[in-house]
Amino acid sequence: MRYERPQTMKEATGLLAREKGRAFVLAGGTDLLVRLRTGFIEPDLIVDIKRITATRSIDVRSNGFRIGAAVTGAELNEHAKLTKAWPGVVEAANLIGSKQVQGRCTMTGNLCNASPAADSVPALMAAAAKVVIVGPKGKRTIPVEQVPVAPGKTSLKKGEIIESILLPKRPPRSGDAYLRFIPRTEMDIAVVGAAVSVTLDAKGMCTDARVALGAVAPTVVLVPEAAKALIGTKMDKAALDALAAACSAACRPIDDKRGTSEFRIKVAGVLARRAAQIARKRAGGK
């Protein structure tokens, strides 16, 4: 196994593109190193991207935030402007692992691990986040929801690396939230996760919404029908009932040791309702 620490994205993508064996990118390593030590994977090449300047910063821009691929969960939590603008995204990222893990784990790694139960991914989808992908043929930008395509699989092509995550600038009177259900009180994998982002007008009417669910399908899913249930309403009981019903209807879960499909379908609606209420309050609604 070869271990490389390139200093530029061009060098990193070149290493991946030329490798004929199994190549993996190391950002935080909290998923990769566990899989390596348990013998689940046997890499021929590991490319550590933490020396690349473009992956290590959080940049505040006129159109939102740019978060480098190797920025850790702890660094997200310490960024006051990001936490104020996107509390749901930050709180979702902060649910990944323990305090020690937070010093290493990254949202980009959580996304590229492509687990349907990933905590940060529903929140990123609800936030309409995008990713900047760099590869041998240049850069491209796609919505977060286009990255995971199946459990453990992404749409990234050979030689491509996610360089950064882009979060849009929040309109006034906007809020987001993420909630999950786990069997234990902390450090567990989500049985169901729900993220909601809303924007209200001056009268408290919902003018825009996005809803995403985790651990209820082969990938994290957007639920446009749930968003439609909120838009044009003051997010009253009837709207929240419709939101919950749409979320439950969108589920395609499995039975496993953490929960039955019937349980997941029910909890998806419950969590989405609660997350919507938190998002509404953060947006200034009553």
Tab-separated table of C-alpha atoms in Angstrom, residues 9-250:
chain	number	residue	atom	x	y	z
A	9	MET	CA	-5.506	19.220	-6.056
A	10	LYS	CA	-3.987	18.655	-9.499
A	11	GLU	CA	-1.387	16.348	-7.983
A	12	ALA	CA	-4.033	14.497	-5.953
A	13	THR	CA	-6.358	13.891	-8.898
A	14	GLY	CA	-3.413	12.781	-11.019
A	15	LEU	CA	-2.418	10.169	-8.434
A	16	LEU	CA	-5.965	8.802	-8.329
A	17	ALA	CA	-6.394	8.841	-12.102
A	18	ARG	CA	-3.159	6.930	-12.727
A	19	GLU	CA	-3.644	4.305	-10.035
A	20	LYS	CA	-4.603	0.919	-11.512
A	21	GLY	CA	-5.466	-0.653	-8.162
A	22	ARG	CA	-7.893	0.383	-5.416
A	23	ALA	CA	-7.422	4.027	-4.430
A	24	PHE	CA	-9.033	5.916	-1.550
A	25	VAL	CA	-9.052	9.546	-0.429
A	26	LEU	CA	-8.208	10.358	3.198
A	27	ALA	CA	-9.777	13.532	4.593
A	28	GLY	CA	-10.568	12.790	8.249
A	29	GLY	CA	-10.133	9.037	8.101
A	30	THR	CA	-12.806	8.179	10.661
A	31	ASP	CA	-14.517	5.831	8.209
A	32	LEU	CA	-11.564	4.851	6.034
A	33	LEU	CA	-9.195	3.818	8.821
A	34	VAL	CA	-11.827	1.710	10.566
A	35	ARG	CA	-12.557	-0.149	7.329
A	36	LEU	CA	-8.830	-0.570	6.712
A	37	ARG	CA	-8.041	-1.955	10.168
A	38	THR	CA	-10.979	-4.373	10.135
A	39	GLY	CA	-9.837	-5.781	6.796
A	40	PHE	CA	-12.949	-4.621	4.950
A	41	ILE	CA	-10.781	-2.877	2.348
A	42	GLU	CA	-7.207	-3.378	1.105
A	43	PRO	CA	-6.114	-0.157	-0.622
A	44	ASP	CA	-3.302	-0.003	-3.115
A	45	LEU	CA	-3.149	3.783	-2.700
A	46	ILE	CA	-4.306	6.265	-0.047
A	47	VAL	CA	-4.256	9.940	-0.987
A	48	ASP	CA	-4.267	12.257	2.041
A	49	ILE	CA	-5.728	15.635	1.015
A	50	LYS	CA	-5.193	17.539	4.281
A	51	ARG	CA	-2.064	19.332	3.003
A	52	ILE	CA	-4.017	20.890	0.145
A	53	THR	CA	-4.812	24.491	1.112
A	54	ALA	CA	-8.152	24.548	-0.718
A	55	THR	CA	-9.508	21.738	1.478
A	56	ARG	CA	-8.674	23.279	4.860
A	57	SER	CA	-10.657	26.525	5.143
A	58	ILE	CA	-14.158	27.870	5.704
A	59	ASP	CA	-14.651	30.923	3.479
A	60	VAL	CA	-17.460	33.449	3.925
A	61	ARG	CA	-18.541	34.740	0.524
A	62	SER	CA	-21.177	37.137	-0.742
A	63	ASN	CA	-23.255	34.188	-1.956
A	64	GLY	CA	-22.782	31.939	1.088
A	65	PHE	CA	-20.108	29.675	2.542
A	66	ARG	CA	-17.394	27.518	1.042
A	67	ILE	CA	-16.322	24.630	3.307
A	68	GLY	CA	-13.146	22.774	2.374
A	69	ALA	CA	-13.343	18.991	2.133
A	70	ALA	CA	-10.935	18.417	5.043
A	71	VAL	CA	-12.577	20.866	7.483
A	72	THR	CA	-13.454	18.953	10.644
A	73	GLY	CA	-16.683	18.838	12.602
A	74	ALA	CA	-14.994	20.642	15.507
A	75	GLU	CA	-13.948	23.477	13.187
A	76	LEU	CA	-17.500	23.805	11.867
A	77	ASN	CA	-18.828	24.117	15.409
A	78	GLU	CA	-16.311	26.854	16.237
A	79	HIS	CA	-17.240	29.016	13.227
A	80	ALA	CA	-19.713	31.580	14.612
A	81	LYS	CA	-21.054	32.900	11.290
A	82	LEU	CA	-21.642	29.438	9.846
A	83	THR	CA	-23.321	28.209	13.031
A	84	LYS	CA	-25.622	31.237	13.062
A	85	ALA	CA	-26.567	30.941	9.382
A	86	TRP	CA	-26.932	27.148	9.169
A	87	PRO	CA	-27.462	25.737	12.689
A	88	GLY	CA	-29.149	22.596	11.350
A	89	VAL	CA	-26.174	21.714	9.164
A	90	VAL	CA	-23.698	22.250	11.987
A	91	GLU	CA	-25.755	20.319	14.541
A	92	ALA	CA	-26.054	17.410	12.099
A	93	ALA	CA	-22.284	17.346	11.542
A	94	ASN	CA	-21.739	17.504	15.300
A	95	LEU	CA	-23.658	14.244	15.736
A	96	ILE	CA	-20.962	12.279	13.921
A	97	GLY	CA	-19.117	10.255	16.543
A	98	SER	CA	-17.585	11.405	19.826
A	99	LYS	CA	-15.680	14.551	20.819
A	100	GLN	CA	-12.475	12.846	19.745
A	101	VAL	CA	-13.969	11.888	16.378
A	102	GLN	CA	-15.184	15.474	15.874
A	103	GLY	CA	-11.572	16.587	15.758
A	104	ARG	CA	-11.043	14.430	12.664
A	105	CYS	CA	-14.328	13.720	10.870
A	106	THR	CA	-15.477	15.778	7.882
A	107	MET	CA	-18.833	16.394	6.227
A	108	THR	CA	-17.318	15.571	2.847
A	109	GLY	CA	-16.126	12.217	4.139
A	110	ASN	CA	-19.557	11.580	5.618
A	111	LEU	CA	-21.061	12.340	2.200
A	112	CYS	CA	-18.582	10.222	0.222
A	113	ASN	CA	-18.975	7.268	2.576
A	114	ALA	CA	-22.462	7.162	1.009
A	115	SER	CA	-24.247	5.654	3.984
A	116	PRO	CA	-28.032	6.114	3.849
A	117	ALA	CA	-27.848	6.829	7.596
A	118	ALA	CA	-25.242	9.613	7.324
A	119	ASP	CA	-26.168	12.454	9.673
A	120	SER	CA	-24.809	15.482	7.830
A	121	VAL	CA	-26.185	14.537	4.397
A	122	PRO	CA	-29.933	15.147	5.023
A	123	ALA	CA	-29.087	18.546	6.497
A	124	LEU	CA	-26.906	19.419	3.486
A	125	MET	CA	-29.654	18.356	1.095
A	126	ALA	CA	-32.259	20.395	2.959
A	127	ALA	CA	-29.872	23.353	2.760
A	128	ALA	CA	-29.599	23.002	-1.043
A	129	ALA	CA	-25.836	22.565	-0.693
A	130	LYS	CA	-23.617	21.863	-3.678
A	131	VAL	CA	-20.191	20.268	-4.037
A	132	VAL	CA	-17.233	21.353	-6.138
A	133	ILE	CA	-15.629	18.303	-7.745
A	134	VAL	CA	-12.132	18.401	-9.207
A	135	GLY	CA	-10.882	15.769	-11.618
A	136	PRO	CA	-8.481	15.173	-14.503
A	137	LYS	CA	-10.865	17.031	-16.842
A	138	GLY	CA	-11.327	20.077	-14.610
A	139	LYS	CA	-13.993	21.225	-12.151
A	140	ARG	CA	-17.723	20.674	-11.993
A	141	THR	CA	-20.369	21.635	-9.449
A	142	ILE	CA	-23.380	19.459	-8.637
A	143	PRO	CA	-26.081	19.345	-5.928
A	144	VAL	CA	-25.284	17.201	-2.900
A	145	GLU	CA	-28.200	14.885	-3.674
A	146	GLN	CA	-26.478	13.776	-6.886
A	147	VAL	CA	-23.410	12.416	-5.066
A	148	PRO	CA	-24.686	9.218	-3.343
A	149	VAL	CA	-26.193	6.726	-5.797
A	150	ALA	CA	-26.382	3.540	-3.661
A	151	PRO	CA	-25.170	2.330	-0.260
A	152	GLY	CA	-21.410	2.870	-0.277
A	153	LYS	CA	-21.346	4.214	-3.853
A	154	THR	CA	-21.091	7.736	-5.264
A	155	SER	CA	-21.320	9.358	-8.681
A	156	LEU	CA	-17.656	10.456	-8.563
A	157	LYS	CA	-15.641	9.316	-11.572
A	158	LYS	CA	-12.111	7.898	-11.526
A	159	GLY	CA	-9.644	10.546	-10.433
A	160	GLU	CA	-12.279	12.906	-9.036
A	161	ILE	CA	-12.229	14.447	-5.550
A	162	ILE	CA	-14.727	16.704	-3.816
A	163	GLU	CA	-12.762	19.873	-3.085
A	164	SER	CA	-15.417	21.764	-1.142
A	165	ILE	CA	-19.053	22.070	-0.103
A	166	LEU	CA	-21.000	25.235	-0.965
A	167	LEU	CA	-23.816	26.459	1.260
A	168	PRO	CA	-25.984	29.259	-0.161
A	169	LYS	CA	-26.550	32.608	1.513
A	170	ARG	CA	-29.658	32.461	3.682
A	171	PRO	CA	-32.612	34.705	2.854
A	172	PRO	CA	-34.039	36.714	5.761
A	173	ARG	CA	-36.402	34.832	8.113
A	174	SER	CA	-34.922	31.413	7.322
A	175	GLY	CA	-34.177	28.483	9.602
A	176	ASP	CA	-33.153	24.837	9.447
A	177	ALA	CA	-32.972	21.858	11.787
A	178	TYR	CA	-31.909	18.212	11.862
A	179	LEU	CA	-33.169	15.495	14.188
A	180	ARG	CA	-32.460	11.783	14.357
A	181	PHE	CA	-33.681	8.779	16.304
A	182	ILE	CA	-31.075	6.420	17.750
A	183	PRO	CA	-31.402	3.500	20.192
A	184	ARG	CA	-28.861	5.036	22.584
A	185	THR	CA	-28.472	8.598	23.842
A	186	GLU	CA	-25.394	9.347	21.739
A	187	MET	CA	-22.732	7.929	19.403
A	188	ASP	CA	-25.015	5.630	17.469
A	189	ILE	CA	-26.153	5.252	13.864
A	190	ALA	CA	-29.429	6.924	12.948
A	191	VAL	CA	-32.473	4.675	12.652
A	192	VAL	CA	-34.159	7.654	10.987
A	193	GLY	CA	-32.906	11.192	10.325
A	194	ALA	CA	-34.949	14.206	9.206
A	195	ALA	CA	-33.815	17.654	8.054
A	196	VAL	CA	-36.005	20.646	7.251
A	197	SER	CA	-35.109	24.116	5.959
A	198	VAL	CA	-37.728	26.867	5.599
A	199	THR	CA	-38.061	30.536	4.683
A	200	LEU	CA	-40.935	32.672	5.940
A	201	ASP	CA	-42.342	36.015	4.804
A	202	ALA	CA	-43.044	38.943	7.113
A	203	LYS	CA	-46.456	37.484	8.020
A	204	GLY	CA	-45.061	34.068	8.928
A	205	MET	CA	-46.133	32.355	5.701
A	206	CYS	CA	-43.743	29.683	4.424
A	207	THR	CA	-42.427	30.766	1.034
A	208	ASP	CA	-39.776	28.090	0.509
A	209	ALA	CA	-38.918	24.712	2.038
A	210	ARG	CA	-36.750	21.656	1.556
A	211	VAL	CA	-37.085	18.362	3.408
A	212	ALA	CA	-34.699	15.379	3.425
A	213	LEU	CA	-34.742	11.997	5.165
A	214	GLY	CA	-31.939	9.611	6.098
A	215	ALA	CA	-31.888	5.852	6.833
A	216	VAL	CA	-35.261	5.229	5.169
A	217	ALA	CA	-34.096	4.308	1.645
A	218	PRO	CA	-30.949	3.092	-0.173
A	219	THR	CA	-29.724	6.718	-0.184
A	220	VAL	CA	-30.639	9.881	1.676
A	221	VAL	CA	-33.704	11.271	-0.107
A	222	LEU	CA	-35.240	14.656	-0.768
A	223	VAL	CA	-39.003	14.761	-0.236
A	224	PRO	CA	-40.451	17.504	-2.482
A	225	GLU	CA	-44.027	16.526	-1.570
A	226	ALA	CA	-43.241	17.312	2.076
A	227	ALA	CA	-41.835	20.702	1.114
A	228	LYS	CA	-44.961	21.464	-0.923
A	229	ALA	CA	-47.078	20.673	2.125
A	230	LEU	CA	-45.421	23.579	3.961
A	231	ILE	CA	-45.127	26.203	1.219
A	232	GLY	CA	-48.029	28.666	1.201
A	233	THR	CA	-49.003	27.875	4.800
A	234	LYS	CA	-48.169	29.251	8.230
A	235	MET	CA	-46.946	25.755	9.085
A	236	ASP	CA	-50.008	25.068	11.184
A	237	LYS	CA	-51.191	21.667	12.359
A	238	ALA	CA	-52.789	20.774	9.020
A	239	ALA	CA	-49.581	21.607	7.134
A	240	LEU	CA	-47.452	19.673	9.598
A	241	ASP	CA	-49.811	16.686	9.334
A	242	ALA	CA	-49.432	16.784	5.545
A	243	LEU	CA	-45.650	17.073	5.912
A	244	ALA	CA	-45.528	14.024	8.183
A	245	ALA	CA	-47.741	11.999	5.844
A	246	ALA	CA	-45.587	12.898	2.826
A	247	CYS	CA	-42.419	11.899	4.662
A	248	SER	CA	-43.846	8.553	5.723
A	249	ALA	CA	-45.045	7.909	2.171
A	250	ALA	CA	-41.571	8.621	0.758
